[in-house]
Every structure is written in structure tokens, then in C-alpha cells.
Coordinates of C-alpha atoms and ligand atoms in Angstrom, one line a residue:
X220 CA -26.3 -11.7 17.3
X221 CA -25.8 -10.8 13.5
X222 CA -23.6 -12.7 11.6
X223 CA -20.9 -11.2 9.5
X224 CA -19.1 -13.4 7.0
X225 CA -15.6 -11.9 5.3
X226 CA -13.6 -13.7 2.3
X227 CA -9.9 -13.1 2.3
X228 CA -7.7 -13.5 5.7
X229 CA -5.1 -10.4 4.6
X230 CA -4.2 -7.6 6.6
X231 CA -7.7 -5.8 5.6
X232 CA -10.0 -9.1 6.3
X233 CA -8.6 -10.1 9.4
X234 CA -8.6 -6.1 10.6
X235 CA -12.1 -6.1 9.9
X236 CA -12.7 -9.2 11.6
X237 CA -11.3 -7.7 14.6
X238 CA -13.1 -4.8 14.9
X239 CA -16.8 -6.5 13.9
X240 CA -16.2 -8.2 16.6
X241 CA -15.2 -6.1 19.2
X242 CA -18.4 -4.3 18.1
X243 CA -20.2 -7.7 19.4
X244 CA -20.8 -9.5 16.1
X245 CA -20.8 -13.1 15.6
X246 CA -17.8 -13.6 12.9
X247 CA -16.5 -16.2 10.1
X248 CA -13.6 -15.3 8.5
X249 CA -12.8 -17.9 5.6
X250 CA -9.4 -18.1 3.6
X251 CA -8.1 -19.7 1.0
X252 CA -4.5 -20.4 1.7
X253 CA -3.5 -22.4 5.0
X254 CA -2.8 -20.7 7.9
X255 CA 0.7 -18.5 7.1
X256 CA 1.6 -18.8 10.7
X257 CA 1.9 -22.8 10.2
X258 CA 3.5 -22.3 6.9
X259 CA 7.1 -21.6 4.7
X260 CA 6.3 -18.2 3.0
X261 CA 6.1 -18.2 -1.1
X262 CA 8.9 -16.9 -2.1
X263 CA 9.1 -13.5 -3.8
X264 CA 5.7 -12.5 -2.8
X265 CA 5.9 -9.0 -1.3
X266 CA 8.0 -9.3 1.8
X267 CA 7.5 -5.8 3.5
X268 CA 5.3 -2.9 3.3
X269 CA 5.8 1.1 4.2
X270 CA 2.9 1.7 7.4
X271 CA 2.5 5.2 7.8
X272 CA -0.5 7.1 10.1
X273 CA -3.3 5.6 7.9
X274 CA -2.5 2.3 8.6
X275 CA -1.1 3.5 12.4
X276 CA -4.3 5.0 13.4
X277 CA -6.2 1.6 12.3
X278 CA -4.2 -0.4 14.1
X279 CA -4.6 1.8 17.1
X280 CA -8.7 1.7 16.8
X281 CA -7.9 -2.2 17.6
X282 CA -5.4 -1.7 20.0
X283 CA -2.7 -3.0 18.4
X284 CA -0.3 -0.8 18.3
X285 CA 1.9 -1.2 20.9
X286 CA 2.0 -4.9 19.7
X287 CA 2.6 -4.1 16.4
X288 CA 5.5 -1.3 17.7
X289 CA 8.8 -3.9 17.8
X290 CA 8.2 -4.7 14.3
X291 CA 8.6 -1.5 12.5
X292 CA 12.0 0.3 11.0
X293 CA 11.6 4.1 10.8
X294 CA 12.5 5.1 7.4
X295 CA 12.9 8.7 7.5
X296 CA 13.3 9.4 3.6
X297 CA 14.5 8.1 0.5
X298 CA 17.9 7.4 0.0
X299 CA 19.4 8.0 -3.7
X300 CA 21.5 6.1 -5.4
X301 CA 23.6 7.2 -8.3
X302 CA 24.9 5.3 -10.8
X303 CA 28.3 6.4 -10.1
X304 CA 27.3 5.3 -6.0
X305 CA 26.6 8.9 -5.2
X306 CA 24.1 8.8 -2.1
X307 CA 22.1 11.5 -1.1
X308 CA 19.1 11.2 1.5
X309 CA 16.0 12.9 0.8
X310 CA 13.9 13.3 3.8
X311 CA 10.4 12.5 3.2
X312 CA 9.3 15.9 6.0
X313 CA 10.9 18.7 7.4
X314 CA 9.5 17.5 10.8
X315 CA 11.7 15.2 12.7
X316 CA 8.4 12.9 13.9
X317 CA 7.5 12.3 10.5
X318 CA 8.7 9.5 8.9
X319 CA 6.8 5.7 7.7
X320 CA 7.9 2.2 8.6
X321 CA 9.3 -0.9 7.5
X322 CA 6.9 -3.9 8.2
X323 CA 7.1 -7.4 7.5
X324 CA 3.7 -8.2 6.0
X325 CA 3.5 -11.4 7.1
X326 CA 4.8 -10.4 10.4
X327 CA 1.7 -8.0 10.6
X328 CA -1.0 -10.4 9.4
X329 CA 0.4 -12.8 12.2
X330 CA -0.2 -10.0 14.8
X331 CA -3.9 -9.6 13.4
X332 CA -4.7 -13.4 13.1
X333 CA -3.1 -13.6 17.0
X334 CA -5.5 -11.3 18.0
X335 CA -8.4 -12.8 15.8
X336 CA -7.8 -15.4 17.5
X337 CA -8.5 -14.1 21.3
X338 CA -12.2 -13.5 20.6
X339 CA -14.5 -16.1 21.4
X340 CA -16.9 -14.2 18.6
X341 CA -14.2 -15.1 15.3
X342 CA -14.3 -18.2 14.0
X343 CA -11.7 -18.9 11.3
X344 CA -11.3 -21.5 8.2
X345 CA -8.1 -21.7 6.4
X346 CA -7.6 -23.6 2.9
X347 CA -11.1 -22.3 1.9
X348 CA -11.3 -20.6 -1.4
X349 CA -14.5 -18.8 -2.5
X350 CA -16.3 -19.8 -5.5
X351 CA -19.0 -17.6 -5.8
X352 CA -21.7 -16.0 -4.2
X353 CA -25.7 -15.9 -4.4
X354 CA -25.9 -11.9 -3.0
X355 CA -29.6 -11.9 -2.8
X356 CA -29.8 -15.1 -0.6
X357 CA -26.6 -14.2 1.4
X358 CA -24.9 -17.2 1.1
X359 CA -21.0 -17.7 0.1
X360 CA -19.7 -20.9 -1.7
X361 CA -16.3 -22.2 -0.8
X362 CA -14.1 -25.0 -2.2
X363 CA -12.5 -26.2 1.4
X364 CA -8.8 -27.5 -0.1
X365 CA -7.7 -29.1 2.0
X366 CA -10.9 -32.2 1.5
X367 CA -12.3 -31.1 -1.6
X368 CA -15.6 -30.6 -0.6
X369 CA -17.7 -28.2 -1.0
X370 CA -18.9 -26.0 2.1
X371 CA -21.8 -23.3 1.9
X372 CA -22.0 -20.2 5.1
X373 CA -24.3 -18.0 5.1
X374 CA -25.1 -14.4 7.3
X375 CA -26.5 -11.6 7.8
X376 CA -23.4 -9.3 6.1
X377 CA -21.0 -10.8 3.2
X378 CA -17.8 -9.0 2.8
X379 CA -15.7 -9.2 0.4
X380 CA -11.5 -8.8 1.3
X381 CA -10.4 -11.2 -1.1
X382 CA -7.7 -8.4 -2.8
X383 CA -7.1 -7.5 -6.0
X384 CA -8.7 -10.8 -8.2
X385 CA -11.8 -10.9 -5.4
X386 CA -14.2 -13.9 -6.4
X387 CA -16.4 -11.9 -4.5
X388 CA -16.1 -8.5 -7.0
X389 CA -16.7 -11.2 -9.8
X390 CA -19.5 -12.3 -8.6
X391 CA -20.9 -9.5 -7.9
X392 CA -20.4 -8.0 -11.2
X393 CA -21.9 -11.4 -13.2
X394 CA -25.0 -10.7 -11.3
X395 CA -27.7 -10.4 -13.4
X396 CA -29.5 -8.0 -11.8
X397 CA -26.2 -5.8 -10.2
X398 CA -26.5 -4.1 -14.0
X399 CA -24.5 -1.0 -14.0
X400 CA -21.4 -2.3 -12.2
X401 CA -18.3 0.0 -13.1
X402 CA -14.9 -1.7 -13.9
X403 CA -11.7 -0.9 -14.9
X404 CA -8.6 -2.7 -14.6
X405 CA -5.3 -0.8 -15.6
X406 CA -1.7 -2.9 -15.8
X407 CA 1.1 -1.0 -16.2
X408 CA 4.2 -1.7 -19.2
X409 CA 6.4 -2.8 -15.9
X410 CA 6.1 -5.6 -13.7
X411 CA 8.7 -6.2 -10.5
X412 CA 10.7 -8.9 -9.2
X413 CA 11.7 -9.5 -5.5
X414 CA 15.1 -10.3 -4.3
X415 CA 17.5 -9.9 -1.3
X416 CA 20.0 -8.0 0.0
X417 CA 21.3 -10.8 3.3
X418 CA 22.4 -9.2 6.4
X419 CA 26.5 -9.3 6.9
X420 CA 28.6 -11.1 8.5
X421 CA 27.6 -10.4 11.9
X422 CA 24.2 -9.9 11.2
X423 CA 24.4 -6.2 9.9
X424 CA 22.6 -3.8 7.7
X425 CA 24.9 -3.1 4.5
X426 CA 22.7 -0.1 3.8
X427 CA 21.6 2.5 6.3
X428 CA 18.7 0.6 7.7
X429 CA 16.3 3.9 8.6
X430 CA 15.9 5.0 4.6
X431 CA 14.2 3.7 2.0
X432 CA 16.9 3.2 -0.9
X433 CA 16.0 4.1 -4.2
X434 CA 18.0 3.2 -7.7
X435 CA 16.0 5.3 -10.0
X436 CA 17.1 5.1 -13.8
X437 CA 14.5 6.6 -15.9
X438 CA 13.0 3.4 -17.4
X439 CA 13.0 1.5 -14.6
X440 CA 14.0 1.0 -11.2
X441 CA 15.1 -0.4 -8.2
X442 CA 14.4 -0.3 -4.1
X443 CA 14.9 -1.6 -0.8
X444 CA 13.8 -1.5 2.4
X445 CA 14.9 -3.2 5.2
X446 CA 14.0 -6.2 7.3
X447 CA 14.3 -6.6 11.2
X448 CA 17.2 -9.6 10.7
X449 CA 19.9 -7.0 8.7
X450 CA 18.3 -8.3 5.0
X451 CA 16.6 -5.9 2.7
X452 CA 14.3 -7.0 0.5
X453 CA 14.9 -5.5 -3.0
X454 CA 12.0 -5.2 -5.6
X455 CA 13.3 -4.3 -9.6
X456 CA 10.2 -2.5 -11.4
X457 CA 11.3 -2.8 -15.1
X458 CA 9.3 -3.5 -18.3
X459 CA 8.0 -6.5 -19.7
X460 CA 9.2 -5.7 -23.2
X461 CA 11.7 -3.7 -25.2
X462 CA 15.3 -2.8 -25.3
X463 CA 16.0 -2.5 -21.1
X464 CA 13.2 -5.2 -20.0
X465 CA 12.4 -8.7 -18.6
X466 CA 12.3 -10.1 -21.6
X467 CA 16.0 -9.4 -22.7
X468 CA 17.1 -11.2 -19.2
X469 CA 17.6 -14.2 -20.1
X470 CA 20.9 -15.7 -18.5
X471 CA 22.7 -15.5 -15.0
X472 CA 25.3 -14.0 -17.1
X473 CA 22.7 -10.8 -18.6
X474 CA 21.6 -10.6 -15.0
X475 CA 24.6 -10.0 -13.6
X476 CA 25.7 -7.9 -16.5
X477 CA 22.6 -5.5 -16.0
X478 CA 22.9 -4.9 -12.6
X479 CA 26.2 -4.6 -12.5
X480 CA 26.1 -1.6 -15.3
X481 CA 23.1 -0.4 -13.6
X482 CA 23.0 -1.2 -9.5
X483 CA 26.6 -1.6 -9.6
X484 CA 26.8 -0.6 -5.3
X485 CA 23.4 -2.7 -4.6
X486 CA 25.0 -5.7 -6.7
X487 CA 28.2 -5.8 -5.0
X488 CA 25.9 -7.0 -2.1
X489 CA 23.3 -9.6 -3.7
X490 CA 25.4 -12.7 -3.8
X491 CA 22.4 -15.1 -4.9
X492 CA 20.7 -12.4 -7.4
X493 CA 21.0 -14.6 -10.5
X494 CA 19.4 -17.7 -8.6
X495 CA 16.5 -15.7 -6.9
X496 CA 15.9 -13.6 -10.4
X497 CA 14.8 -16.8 -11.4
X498 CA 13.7 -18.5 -8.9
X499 CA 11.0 -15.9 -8.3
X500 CA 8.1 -14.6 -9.8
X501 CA 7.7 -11.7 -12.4
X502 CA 3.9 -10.2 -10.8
X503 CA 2.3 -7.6 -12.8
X504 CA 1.6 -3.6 -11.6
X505 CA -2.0 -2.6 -11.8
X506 CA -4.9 -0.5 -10.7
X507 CA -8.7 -1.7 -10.2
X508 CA -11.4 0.8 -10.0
X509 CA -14.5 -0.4 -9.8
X510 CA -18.3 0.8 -8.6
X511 CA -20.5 -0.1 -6.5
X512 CA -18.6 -1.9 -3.8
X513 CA -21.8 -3.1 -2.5
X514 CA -25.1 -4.7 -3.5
X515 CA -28.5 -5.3 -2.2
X516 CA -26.8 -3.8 1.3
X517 CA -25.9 -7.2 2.5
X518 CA -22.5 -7.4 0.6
X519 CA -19.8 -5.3 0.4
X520 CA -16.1 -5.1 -1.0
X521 CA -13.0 -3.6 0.8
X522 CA -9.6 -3.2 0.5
X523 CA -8.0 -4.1 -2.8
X524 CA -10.8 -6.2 -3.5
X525 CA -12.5 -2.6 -3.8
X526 CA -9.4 -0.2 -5.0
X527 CA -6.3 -2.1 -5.6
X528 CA -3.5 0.3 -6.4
X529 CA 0.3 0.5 -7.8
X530 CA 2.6 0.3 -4.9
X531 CA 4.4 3.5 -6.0
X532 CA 2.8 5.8 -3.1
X533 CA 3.2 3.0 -0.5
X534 CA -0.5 3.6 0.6
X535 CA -2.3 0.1 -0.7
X536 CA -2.3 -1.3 3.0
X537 CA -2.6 1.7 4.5
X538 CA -5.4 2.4 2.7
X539 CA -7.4 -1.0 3.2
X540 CA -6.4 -0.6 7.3
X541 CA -8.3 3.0 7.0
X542 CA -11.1 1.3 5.2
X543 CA -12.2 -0.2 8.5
X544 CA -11.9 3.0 10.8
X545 CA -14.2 4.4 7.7
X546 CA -16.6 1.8 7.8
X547 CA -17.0 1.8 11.9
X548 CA -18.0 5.5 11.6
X549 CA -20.7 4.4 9.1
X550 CA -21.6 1.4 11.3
X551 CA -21.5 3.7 14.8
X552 CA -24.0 6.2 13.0
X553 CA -26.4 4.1 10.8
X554 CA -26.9 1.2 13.8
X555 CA -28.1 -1.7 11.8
X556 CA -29.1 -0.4 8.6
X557 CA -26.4 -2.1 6.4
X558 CA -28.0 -0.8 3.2
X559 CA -27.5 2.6 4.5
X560 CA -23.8 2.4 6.0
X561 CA -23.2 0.4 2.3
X562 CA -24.2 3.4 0.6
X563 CA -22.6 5.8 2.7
X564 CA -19.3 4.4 3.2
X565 CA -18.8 3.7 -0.7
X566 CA -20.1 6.9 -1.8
X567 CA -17.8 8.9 0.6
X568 CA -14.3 6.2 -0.1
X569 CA -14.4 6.0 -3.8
X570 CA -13.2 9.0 -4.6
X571 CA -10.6 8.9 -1.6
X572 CA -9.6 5.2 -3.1
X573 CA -9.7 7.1 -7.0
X574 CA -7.2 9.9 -5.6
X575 CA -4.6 7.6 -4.1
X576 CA -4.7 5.2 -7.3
X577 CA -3.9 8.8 -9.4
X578 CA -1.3 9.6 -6.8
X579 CA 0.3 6.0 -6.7
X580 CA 0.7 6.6 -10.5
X581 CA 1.6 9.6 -10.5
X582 CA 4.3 8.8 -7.8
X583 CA 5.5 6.0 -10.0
X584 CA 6.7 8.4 -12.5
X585 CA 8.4 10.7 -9.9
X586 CA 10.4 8.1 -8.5
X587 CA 11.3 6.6 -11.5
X588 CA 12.3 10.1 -14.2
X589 CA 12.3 13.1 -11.4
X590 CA 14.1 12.3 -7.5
X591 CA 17.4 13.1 -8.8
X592 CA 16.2 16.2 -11.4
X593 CA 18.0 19.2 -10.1
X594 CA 14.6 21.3 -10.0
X595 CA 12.9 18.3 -7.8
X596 CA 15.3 18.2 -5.5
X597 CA 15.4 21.9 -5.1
X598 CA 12.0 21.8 -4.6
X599 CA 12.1 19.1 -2.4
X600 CA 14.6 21.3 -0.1
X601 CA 12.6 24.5 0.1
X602 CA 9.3 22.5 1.2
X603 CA 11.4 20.7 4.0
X604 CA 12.2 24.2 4.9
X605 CA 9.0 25.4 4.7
X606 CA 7.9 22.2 7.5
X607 CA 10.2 23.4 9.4
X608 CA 9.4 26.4 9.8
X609 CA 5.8 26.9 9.4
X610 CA 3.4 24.1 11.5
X611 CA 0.6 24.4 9.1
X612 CA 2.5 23.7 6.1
X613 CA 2.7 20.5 4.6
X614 CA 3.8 19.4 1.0
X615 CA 1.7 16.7 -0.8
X616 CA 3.7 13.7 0.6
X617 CA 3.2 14.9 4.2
X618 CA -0.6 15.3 3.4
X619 CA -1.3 11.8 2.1
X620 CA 1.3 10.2 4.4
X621 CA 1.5 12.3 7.8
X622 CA -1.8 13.8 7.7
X623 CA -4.5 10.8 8.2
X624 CA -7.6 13.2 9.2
X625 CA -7.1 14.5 5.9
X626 CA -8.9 12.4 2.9
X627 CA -7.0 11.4 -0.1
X628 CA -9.0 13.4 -2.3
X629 CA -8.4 16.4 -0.7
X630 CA -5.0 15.7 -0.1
X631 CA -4.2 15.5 -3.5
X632 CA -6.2 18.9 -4.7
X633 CA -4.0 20.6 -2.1
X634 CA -1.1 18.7 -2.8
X635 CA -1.5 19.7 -6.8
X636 CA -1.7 23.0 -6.2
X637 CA 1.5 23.5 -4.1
X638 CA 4.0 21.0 -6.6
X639 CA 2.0 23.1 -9.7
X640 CA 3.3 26.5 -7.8
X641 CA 6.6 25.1 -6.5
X642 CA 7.5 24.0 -10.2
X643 CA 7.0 27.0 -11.6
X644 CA 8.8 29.3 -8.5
X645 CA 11.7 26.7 -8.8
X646 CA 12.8 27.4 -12.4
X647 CA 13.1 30.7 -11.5
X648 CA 15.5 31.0 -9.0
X649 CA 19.4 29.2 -8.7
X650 CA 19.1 28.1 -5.1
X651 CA 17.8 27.7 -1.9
X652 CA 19.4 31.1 -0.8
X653 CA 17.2 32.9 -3.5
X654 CA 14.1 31.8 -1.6
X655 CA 12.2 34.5 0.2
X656 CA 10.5 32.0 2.5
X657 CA 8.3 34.0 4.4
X658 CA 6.6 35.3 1.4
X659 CA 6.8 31.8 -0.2
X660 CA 5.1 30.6 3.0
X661 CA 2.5 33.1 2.7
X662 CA 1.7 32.2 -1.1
X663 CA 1.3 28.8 -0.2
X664 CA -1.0 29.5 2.1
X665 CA -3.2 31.6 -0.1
X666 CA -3.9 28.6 -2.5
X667 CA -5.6 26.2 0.1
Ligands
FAD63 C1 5.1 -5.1 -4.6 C2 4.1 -4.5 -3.7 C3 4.5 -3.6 -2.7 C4 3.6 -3.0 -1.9 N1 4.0 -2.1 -1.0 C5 3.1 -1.5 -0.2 C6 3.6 -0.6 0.8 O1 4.8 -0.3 1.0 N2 2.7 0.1 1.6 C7 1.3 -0.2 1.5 O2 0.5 0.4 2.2 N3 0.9 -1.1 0.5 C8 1.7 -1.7 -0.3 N4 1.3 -2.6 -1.2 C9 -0.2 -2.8 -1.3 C10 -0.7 -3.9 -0.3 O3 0.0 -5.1 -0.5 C11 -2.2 -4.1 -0.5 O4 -2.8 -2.9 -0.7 C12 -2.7 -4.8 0.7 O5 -2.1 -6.1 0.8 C13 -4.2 -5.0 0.5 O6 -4.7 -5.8 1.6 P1 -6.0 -6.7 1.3 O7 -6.2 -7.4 2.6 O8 -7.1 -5.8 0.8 O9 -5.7 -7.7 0.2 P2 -4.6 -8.9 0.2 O10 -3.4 -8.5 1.0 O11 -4.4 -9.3 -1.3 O12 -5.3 -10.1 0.9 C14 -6.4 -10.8 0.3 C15 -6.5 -12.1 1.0 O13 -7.6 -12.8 0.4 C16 -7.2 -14.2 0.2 N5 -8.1 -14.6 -1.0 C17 -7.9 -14.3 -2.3 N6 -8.8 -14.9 -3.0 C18 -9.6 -15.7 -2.2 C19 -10.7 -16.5 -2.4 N7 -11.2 -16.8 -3.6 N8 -11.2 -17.1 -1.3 C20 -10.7 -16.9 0.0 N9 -9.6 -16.1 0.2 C21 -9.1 -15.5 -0.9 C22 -5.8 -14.1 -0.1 O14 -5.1 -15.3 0.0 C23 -5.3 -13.0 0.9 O15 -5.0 -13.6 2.1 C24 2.2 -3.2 -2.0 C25 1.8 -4.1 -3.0 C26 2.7 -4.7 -3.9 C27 2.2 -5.7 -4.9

């Protein structure tokens, strides 16, 4: 039996775990941090995640759905919140079906290691951090944390799921011999901070629990989506530097001051926000493109270790989950010819994993300077009109987030041409009564 060995026990390593083995490979599946299901969670560390169908229909390929099912919160759009506490919801389709999911992420990754754990065929190793890996002689060097000593394992396949600062990327791009290995790491101006909004009294929501609620205020930022015990866990995006910024927040008092002026409606509800602002930590935004994501065809990258993303387009998971129904096409169609399911299955995700990075950052913008511009919203109306009305037509949110038989990259060209369109048609009309949908439909349809 071949043996597969994967670095990095997230949500995309232990996924992949799961299904190598259910194809009947022998597995190790090494981690640095101790077991989370033994452990008190770092605080501040993203809490939950959007799943939507890319992530759904991995889960499903595994069979575990239906498992997964009792943790999720429909969120059915985005919720706006004024300054002056104006609320407005903002559906995120015109189809009543379509809508994404609150998930604890630890809550998942215990679901996947659980299920990990049923197969005879997975063996696991917490508290073992990779240190580097010789490619060419398959073998994977780990620092086992818990003794100090070193530990070597070595296989037929190395994978590489260690996220966005992969040891197994770095080494792979300090080979000597791996010489045109592509990389580029983007950060953005902003970094985010994570903080809580505590169920009521008797264990309520404070906010409508099936939205996700958005402070947008040009610069910066603020959300929350909500948690299956009544909390929501808040995340500020704001800058490092300048005038509005983390670097002016100095004090309880400034805290306080700034969301008050700013979130005045979410800040009537965090009683602790001074003491978690800085308790927790300040992580930085950034994208990672990099190429190839495999070498000698007996290692290969996945996940964010291959394509991390901004969280803007709430796809970073999802994408890493469809990573593995990707790679089992390659694997059902190239039977044991790694170098050949390496080649294929990079050269057909990159420029999926390139489109959702441009539409993660693109998204950033929009939900930051544009969801409560009167010519977005009005657009936003008409196409929620135009999915109800018409099944084949699906604005570029729908595409990437309802539509997973559709690849990134071509859900974006598609998408592009229909906000490029709708933009224009917008500023020319006063209202949704102007509209002339069936000929709008019709023009839509002539651009795909
Ligand atoms: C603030 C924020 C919000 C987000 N929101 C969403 C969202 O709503 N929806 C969505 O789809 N995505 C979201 N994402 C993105 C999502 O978190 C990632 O895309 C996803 O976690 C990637 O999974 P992964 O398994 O590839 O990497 P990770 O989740 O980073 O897992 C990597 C694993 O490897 C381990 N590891 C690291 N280094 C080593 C080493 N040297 N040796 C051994 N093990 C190692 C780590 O401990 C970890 O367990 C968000 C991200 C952020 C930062």
C-alpha cells in the first residue's frame, strides 16, 4: 500500500487525509500544535468561517455532511449597519435556497479529526512541527514538541497543508534544483482583530442571528457572524498606520471612544471590548501566490499552503475543501502516476486559486467603500430580481458562492462582465421601476 505523508492537521490536511484513505492509502498525518480537541482554543484566532457549496460538496465527497449539518447558521445576506443604526439586509441571492453558513472552525476540524480517526489506515502525530524536507529522497523532518527530539517519516507522496507560512512551500522553494519557483506574497495596509459580541441574558442572539452584519465605514470596517451559543464573533479590519488605525488605539478609553463614534449599536453590546482589544492579537491580511505547487511529482502543496487568500470573499476554506474533490478527479483518472495528477491538478487550480485571490480583493474594497453606495445597492436589487425571475441567471456572488461546478476563473470573467454592464445601466435609470427586466435579462444573457 502506498504511503501518503501530509504536514498541517487543518481543515484542508485532515480532509485530505480522509479521503486518501478512503481511496485505500496507508496515511500519516503530522501536526504541529497538540491535539485542539484536548485543548483551550488561542484566543482571537479566527473563530468561525462562511461554508458555502465549495466547501458543502467536499464535505459531502467524505460523507460528512449530515454530521457537519447541526453546526451551521444560515446567513442569508449581509446585514448593514449605519452609523446612525440604520439596518438594512442585503440578500446575498434572489433564490430563497441560497444562502452560506456560519461554522465554528474548530468545531469543523473536530468533526474531520473524529472521522480521521475511524480509519484504521490514518495514523496521526500531534505537537510535531516540520522542519524541512529532502523532496528528492521523500523524507519529511519534524521537531516532535512535546520530547524535543527529532523524528524523520518518509513515503511515497509528501503533501504539504501546512497554510499560509508552509515549511513545506519553503522548502520547496530553497531547493537547489526546484529553480524557477514563482512567489509572491501581498499584505495588505489593514490587519483585523477579533472580539465578542456574548449571548444575552437568557442565552440570546442580540443581532438577527441568520445575517452576516456588516459596519462598513470607508477606511475600515467591522463584522460579525454568529456562533451556535447566542455570541458573535466580531472581527475590526482597520489599518496599521495613519489617522483612523491600530496604531492611534492606544487606551481602553480611545477604544471605547472609537467604537462608540463608529459602531455605536455593535458597542452598546461588547461589554469586555477594551479587555479583549488587547488581550488579542493584531494578525496581518495577505495573499500568497506561488508556482509550482509540486516537485519531482512526489510532493505537493494545497490549500493555503498553495493559495492563501484575504478573507474578504469568505472562500479561503472553501477553496482548500475543493482542492481535494479536485485532486481525487486527477487521482481517479491518472491511477498512480503522481507526477502526472501533480501536473494536472496544479496546472488546472492555479488560475482558479489566482481568480478567487483577485476576487477576495476585490470584495474587500466593496464591502468596505461600496454596500451602502446608492448605485450598489440598486444594482444589488435589480440582480436579486433578475434570480428570481430568470433560473439561469446568476450575479457574480451567486457564481463563485452558489454555483460550485463552475471554476473560479470563469466565474469571475462572467461575473466581470455582468457588474461592468450593471454599473453602467444603473447610472442611468432612478429606480428599480425604470428597469425593463425582460430586456435586461436578455442583455445579460448575451454577454456570457
Ligand atoms: C480572519 C479570517 C477569516 C476567514 N474567514 C473565512 C471564511 O469565512 N470562509 C472561508 O472559506 N475561509 C475563511 N478564511 C480562510 C481560511 O481560514 C483558510 O483558507 C483555511 O483555514 C485554510 O485551511 P488550510 O488547512 O489550508 O490551512 P490552515 O487552516 O492554516 O491549517 C494549517 C495547519 O497546519 C499546521 N501547521 C503549520 N505549520 C506547520 C508545521 N511547520 N508543521 C506541522 N504543522 C504545521 C497548523 O497548525 C494548522 O493546523 C478566513 C481566514 C482569516 C484569517
Amino acid at each position: 500500500m502506498e504511503k501518503m505523508i501530509i504536514t498541517g492537521a487543518g481543515l484542508c490536511g485532515t480532509m485530505l487525509a480522509i479521503r486518501l484513505a478512503q481511496k485505500g492509502y496507508e496515511v500519516e498525518l503530522y501536526e504541529r500544535r497538540p491535539d485542539l480537541r484536548k485543548q483551550v482554543l488561542d484566543a482571537g484566532r479566527s473563530i468561525n468561517l462562511a461554508l458555502s457549496d465549495r466547501g458543502l460538496h467536499a464535505l459531502d465527497m467524505v460523507g460528512l455532511r449530515d454530521v457537519v449539518q447541526p453546526l451551521m447558521i444560515p446567513m442569508y445576506g449581509r446585514m448593514i449597519h449605519a452609523q446612525n443604526g440604520e439596518t438594512w439586509l442585503s440578500r446575498y441571492s434572489g433564490r430563497e435556497q441560497d444562502f452560506i453558513n456560519s461554522i465554528s472552525r474548530p468545531g469543523l476540524n473536530k468533526i474531520l479529526l473524529d472521522k480521521a480517526d475511524t480509519y484504521p489506515n490514518i495514523r496521526t502525530f500531534f505537537r510535531h512541527q516540520c522542519t524541512g524536507v529532502a523532496l528528492k529522497e521523500k523524507e519529511i523532518f519534524f521537531l516532535n514538541r512535546e520530547t524535543g527530539e527529532d523524528a524523520i517519516a518518509s513515503g511515497d507522496m509528501l503533501f504539504g497543508t501546512d497554510g499560509a507560512g508552509s515549511a513545506v512551500r519553503k522548502s520547496m522553494m530553497g531547493s537547489s534544483t526546484q529553480l524557477s519557483f514563482e512567489y509572491k506574497q501581498e499584505f495588505l495596509s489593514h490587519g483585523y482583530k477579533e472580539l465578542t459580541i456574548p449571548a444575552g441574558p437568557s442565552g440570546e442572539w442580540q443581532l438577527d442571528k441568520n445575517a452576516l452584519h456588516i459596519w462598513p465605514r470607508q477606511e475600515f470596517m467591522l463584522i460579525a457572524l454568529p456562533n451556535l451559543d447566542g455570541s458573535f464573533t466580531v472581527t475590526l479590519f482597520l489599518s496599521f498606520d495613519g489617522h483612523t488605525s491600530f496604531s492611534v488605539l492606544n487606551t481602553s478609553e480611545e477604544v471605547e471612544a472609537f467604537f462608540k463614534a463608529q459602531f455605536p449599536d455593535a458597542c452598546a453590546l461588547m461589554p469586555n471590548l477594551a479587555g479583549e482589544f488587547f488581550e488579542h492579537p493584531t494578525p496581518t491580511l495577505g495573499t500568497i501566490r506561488c508556482f509550482p505547487w509540486s516537485a519531482y511529482g512526489n510532493a505537493l502543496l494545497l490549500g493555503d499552503a498553495a493559495h492563501a487568500v484575504v478573507p474578504f470573499y469568505g472562500q479561503g476554506m472553501n477553496c482548500a475543501l475543493e482542492d481535494i474533490v479536485e485532486l481525487d478527479k486527477d487521482i481517479d483518472k491518472y491511477p498512480g502516476d503522481w507526477e502526472q495528477i501533480c501536473h494536472s491538478f496544479e496546472n488546472r487550480r492555479k488560475p482558479q486559486a489566482d481568480a478567487i485571490a483577485d476576487l477576495a480583493l476585490a470584495n474587500y474594497y466593496e464591502m468596505r467603500d461600496h454596500v451602502d453606495d446608492e448605485n450598489f445597492i440598486l444594482k444589488r436589487k435589480i440582480e436579486m430580481e433578475l434570480e428570481k425571475r430568470y433560473p439561469d441567471y446568476h450575479s457574480k456572488y451567486s457564481l463563485v458562492t452558489f454555483k460550485e461546478e463552475i471554476p473560479y476563473d470563469l466565474a469571475k470573467r462572467q461575473g466581470d462582465r455582468q457588474d461592468a454592464f450593471l454599473l453602467e445601466y444603473v447610472k442611468g435609470i432612478s429606480g428599480i421601476s425604470d428597469v425593463k427586466i425582460d430586456a435586461l435579462h436578455e442583455e445579460l444573457m448575451a454577454l456570457s
